Each structure stands twice: as C-alpha cells, then as structure tokens.
Amino acid sequence: MLNYYVHFTWNNGREMASWPHIEKLYEMDDGDEGFKMIKKLADEHVLKKKIKKMKVKNAAQVFYYQVQDVMRGLIKNGNTNLPPAAIGTAKLFLFMNKLVTNARFD
C-alpha cells in the first residue's frame, strides 16, 4: 500500500485506497495546542522514510479503528482537505480492523 493503490470491491462497488490519504490525514492531525485526534500515530507509522517496515506493531497501529473513524468523520462533514476518494481508504481500514479484531486462533 505504500507504493501502489489498493483496488477492491465494497458492496458491489469499486473502491480504492492509497497511502497519500493516510499521509494527508496525519498532516492535518498536527496536534496543535496538545490536541490530536489520533494519538497512536507517529512519524514512524506514516512517513515513508521513517517507517520501520519490520515492525508489525507499527503497521497494526496504522489500521487502528480510530484512523478510519476520524477519516470517515472528516469526509462526511465536508472537510475539503481530504479527497472524497479517501472514503475508500477508510473502508479498507475498517475491513482490516474487523478482520484482526474478529480473528480467532483456536
């Protein structure tokens, strides 16, 4: 996902997810005056040059449910800094989070 768009089907429609949507969300959530919407994300989670690719924990935190919640909320409330296509990224993250949290390893 860092280098290519992810294309997938969601409710019989075509969707697309891209890393630049995550970078833009992170840039918008700059933590002015100590307020940050997504506290778990840091440079090493989002910025390509700082990502520790062998850290599964960091990758999992990007798919944290709050990322897609904030992204969806901003898009649905008309935030113009995120493109409407970012809803596809939010949907993919929702799916990934549900996949991980509902996984059973019996």
PDB file of C-alpha atoms in Angstrom:
ATOM      1  CA  MET A   1       0.000   0.000   0.000  1.00  0.00           C
ATOM      2  CA  LEU A   2       2.980   2.306   0.456  1.00  0.00           C
ATOM      3  CA  ASN A   3       3.799   2.249  -3.250  1.00  0.00           C
ATOM      4  CA  TYR A   4       0.593   1.211  -5.017  1.00  0.00           C
ATOM      5  CA  TYR A   5      -3.111   1.872  -4.805  1.00  0.00           C
ATOM      6  CA  VAL A   6      -5.270  -0.931  -3.463  1.00  0.00           C
ATOM      7  CA  HIS A   7      -8.373  -1.594  -5.559  1.00  0.00           C
ATOM      8  CA  PHE A   8     -11.187  -3.627  -4.027  1.00  0.00           C
ATOM      9  CA  THR A   9     -14.923  -4.248  -4.158  1.00  0.00           C
ATOM     10  CA  TRP A  10     -17.161  -2.995  -1.360  1.00  0.00           C
ATOM     11  CA  ASN A  11     -20.921  -3.601  -1.503  1.00  0.00           C
ATOM     12  CA  ASN A  12     -20.738  -4.309  -5.256  1.00  0.00           C
ATOM     13  CA  GLY A  13     -18.894  -1.047  -5.928  1.00  0.00           C
ATOM     14  CA  ARG A  14     -15.252  -0.418  -6.841  1.00  0.00           C
ATOM     15  CA  GLU A  15     -13.151   1.333  -4.205  1.00  0.00           C
ATOM     16  CA  MET A  16      -9.551   2.473  -3.989  1.00  0.00           C
ATOM     17  CA  ALA A  17      -7.261   3.029  -1.018  1.00  0.00           C
ATOM     18  CA  SER A  18      -3.992   4.917  -1.090  1.00  0.00           C
ATOM     19  CA  TRP A  19      -1.195   5.801   1.297  1.00  0.00           C
ATOM     20  CA  PRO A  20      -1.300   9.538   0.430  1.00  0.00           C
ATOM     21  CA  HIS A  21      -4.729   9.656   2.126  1.00  0.00           C
ATOM     22  CA  ILE A  22      -3.110   8.476   5.370  1.00  0.00           C
ATOM     23  CA  GLU A  23      -0.257  10.945   4.976  1.00  0.00           C
ATOM     24  CA  LYS A  24      -2.735  13.797   4.453  1.00  0.00           C
ATOM     25  CA  LEU A  25      -4.779  12.771   7.497  1.00  0.00           C
ATOM     26  CA  TYR A  26      -1.609  12.628   9.601  1.00  0.00           C
ATOM     27  CA  GLU A  27      -0.534  16.045   8.304  1.00  0.00           C
ATOM     28  CA  MET A  28      -3.940  17.501   9.214  1.00  0.00           C
ATOM     29  CA  ASP A  29      -3.740  15.994  12.711  1.00  0.00           C
ATOM     30  CA  ASP A  30      -0.691  18.005  13.693  1.00  0.00           C
ATOM     31  CA  GLY A  31      -1.530  18.197  17.395  1.00  0.00           C
ATOM     32  CA  ASP A  32      -1.874  21.962  17.723  1.00  0.00           C
ATOM     33  CA  GLU A  33      -2.121  23.022  21.351  1.00  0.00           C
ATOM     34  CA  GLY A  34      -1.825  19.435  22.551  1.00  0.00           C
ATOM     35  CA  PHE A  35      -4.970  18.248  20.751  1.00  0.00           C
ATOM     36  CA  LYS A  36      -4.507  15.288  18.479  1.00  0.00           C
ATOM     37  CA  MET A  37      -7.335  13.186  17.040  1.00  0.00           C
ATOM     38  CA  ILE A  38      -5.259  10.034  16.510  1.00  0.00           C
ATOM     39  CA  LYS A  39      -2.839   9.808  19.403  1.00  0.00           C
ATOM     40  CA  LYS A  40      -1.351   6.431  18.425  1.00  0.00           C
ATOM     41  CA  LEU A  41       0.115   7.602  15.111  1.00  0.00           C
ATOM     42  CA  ALA A  42       3.637   8.998  14.903  1.00  0.00           C
ATOM     43  CA  ASP A  43       6.114   9.690  12.111  1.00  0.00           C
ATOM     44  CA  GLU A  44       7.386   6.099  12.146  1.00  0.00           C
ATOM     45  CA  HIS A  45       3.858   4.884  11.354  1.00  0.00           C
ATOM     46  CA  VAL A  46       3.086   7.179   8.431  1.00  0.00           C
ATOM     47  CA  LEU A  47       6.070   8.901   6.832  1.00  0.00           C
ATOM     48  CA  LYS A  48       7.578   6.578   4.225  1.00  0.00           C
ATOM     49  CA  LYS A  49      11.183   7.470   5.031  1.00  0.00           C
ATOM     50  CA  LYS A  50      10.692   6.808   8.757  1.00  0.00           C
ATOM     51  CA  ILE A  51       8.581   3.643   8.651  1.00  0.00           C
ATOM     52  CA  LYS A  52      10.219   0.645  10.275  1.00  0.00           C
ATOM     53  CA  LYS A  53       8.993  -1.970   7.839  1.00  0.00           C
ATOM     54  CA  MET A  54       9.785  -4.930  10.083  1.00  0.00           C
ATOM     55  CA  LYS A  55       7.705  -3.603  12.996  1.00  0.00           C
ATOM     56  CA  VAL A  56       4.338  -5.368  12.889  1.00  0.00           C
ATOM     57  CA  LYS A  57       3.158  -3.305  15.851  1.00  0.00           C
ATOM     58  CA  ASN A  58       3.611  -0.086  13.875  1.00  0.00           C
ATOM     59  CA  ALA A  59       1.730  -1.493  10.883  1.00  0.00           C
ATOM     60  CA  ALA A  60      -1.125  -2.649  13.118  1.00  0.00           C
ATOM     61  CA  GLN A  61      -1.436   0.778  14.707  1.00  0.00           C
ATOM     62  CA  VAL A  62      -1.996   2.381  11.304  1.00  0.00           C
ATOM     63  CA  PHE A  63      -5.002   0.075  10.842  1.00  0.00           C
ATOM     64  CA  TYR A  64      -6.299   1.112  14.281  1.00  0.00           C
ATOM     65  CA  TYR A  65     -10.084   1.673  14.171  1.00  0.00           C
ATOM     66  CA  GLN A  66      -9.718   5.316  15.182  1.00  0.00           C
ATOM     67  CA  VAL A  67      -7.863   6.137  11.939  1.00  0.00           C
ATOM     68  CA  GLN A  68     -10.833   5.159   9.799  1.00  0.00           C
ATOM     69  CA  ASP A  69     -13.289   6.757  12.252  1.00  0.00           C
ATOM     70  CA  VAL A  70     -11.570  10.130  12.031  1.00  0.00           C
ATOM     71  CA  MET A  71     -11.130   9.862   8.268  1.00  0.00           C
ATOM     72  CA  ARG A  72     -14.805   8.988   7.720  1.00  0.00           C
ATOM     73  CA  GLY A  73     -15.942  11.759  10.049  1.00  0.00           C
ATOM     74  CA  LEU A  74     -13.879  14.411   8.312  1.00  0.00           C
ATOM     75  CA  ILE A  75     -15.048  13.353   4.855  1.00  0.00           C
ATOM     76  CA  LYS A  76     -18.731  13.092   5.833  1.00  0.00           C
ATOM     77  CA  ASN A  77     -18.594  16.510   7.499  1.00  0.00           C
ATOM     78  CA  GLY A  78     -17.307  18.087   4.298  1.00  0.00           C
ATOM     79  CA  ASN A  79     -13.640  18.540   5.159  1.00  0.00           C
ATOM     80  CA  THR A  80     -12.111  19.647   1.883  1.00  0.00           C
ATOM     81  CA  ASN A  81      -8.531  18.754   2.816  1.00  0.00           C
ATOM     82  CA  LEU A  82      -9.221  15.057   2.280  1.00  0.00           C
ATOM     83  CA  PRO A  83     -10.438  13.992  -1.163  1.00  0.00           C
ATOM     84  CA  PRO A  84     -13.786  12.158  -1.285  1.00  0.00           C
ATOM     85  CA  ALA A  85     -11.868   9.131  -2.633  1.00  0.00           C
ATOM     86  CA  ALA A  86     -10.295   8.786   0.835  1.00  0.00           C
ATOM     87  CA  ILE A  87     -13.517   7.086   1.910  1.00  0.00           C
ATOM     88  CA  GLY A  88     -12.155   4.001   0.125  1.00  0.00           C
ATOM     89  CA  THR A  89      -9.073   4.078   2.346  1.00  0.00           C
ATOM     90  CA  ALA A  90     -11.307   4.358   5.414  1.00  0.00           C
ATOM     91  CA  LYS A  91     -13.379   1.376   4.251  1.00  0.00           C
ATOM     92  CA  LEU A  92     -10.275  -0.754   3.714  1.00  0.00           C
ATOM     93  CA  PHE A  93      -9.015   0.149   7.178  1.00  0.00           C
ATOM     94  CA  LEU A  94     -12.408  -0.711   8.682  1.00  0.00           C
ATOM     95  CA  PHE A  95     -12.291  -4.111   6.974  1.00  0.00           C
ATOM     96  CA  MET A  96      -8.711  -4.757   8.143  1.00  0.00           C
ATOM     97  CA  ASN A  97      -9.555  -3.777  11.703  1.00  0.00           C
ATOM     98  CA  LYS A  98     -12.614  -6.026  11.783  1.00  0.00           C
ATOM     99  CA  LEU A  99     -10.593  -8.847  10.294  1.00  0.00           C
ATOM    100  CA  VAL A 100      -7.965  -8.589  13.010  1.00  0.00           C
ATOM    101  CA  THR A 101     -10.310  -7.997  15.960  1.00  0.00           C
ATOM    102  CA  ASN A 102     -12.669 -10.812  14.964  1.00  0.00           C
ATOM    103  CA  ALA A 103      -9.936 -13.317  14.149  1.00  0.00           C
ATOM    104  CA  ARG A 104      -9.997 -16.468  16.197  1.00  0.00           C
ATOM    105  CA  PHE A 105      -6.938 -18.584  16.661  1.00  0.00           C
ATOM    106  CA  ASP A 106      -8.461 -21.740  18.156  1.00  0.00           C
TER     107      ASP A 106
END
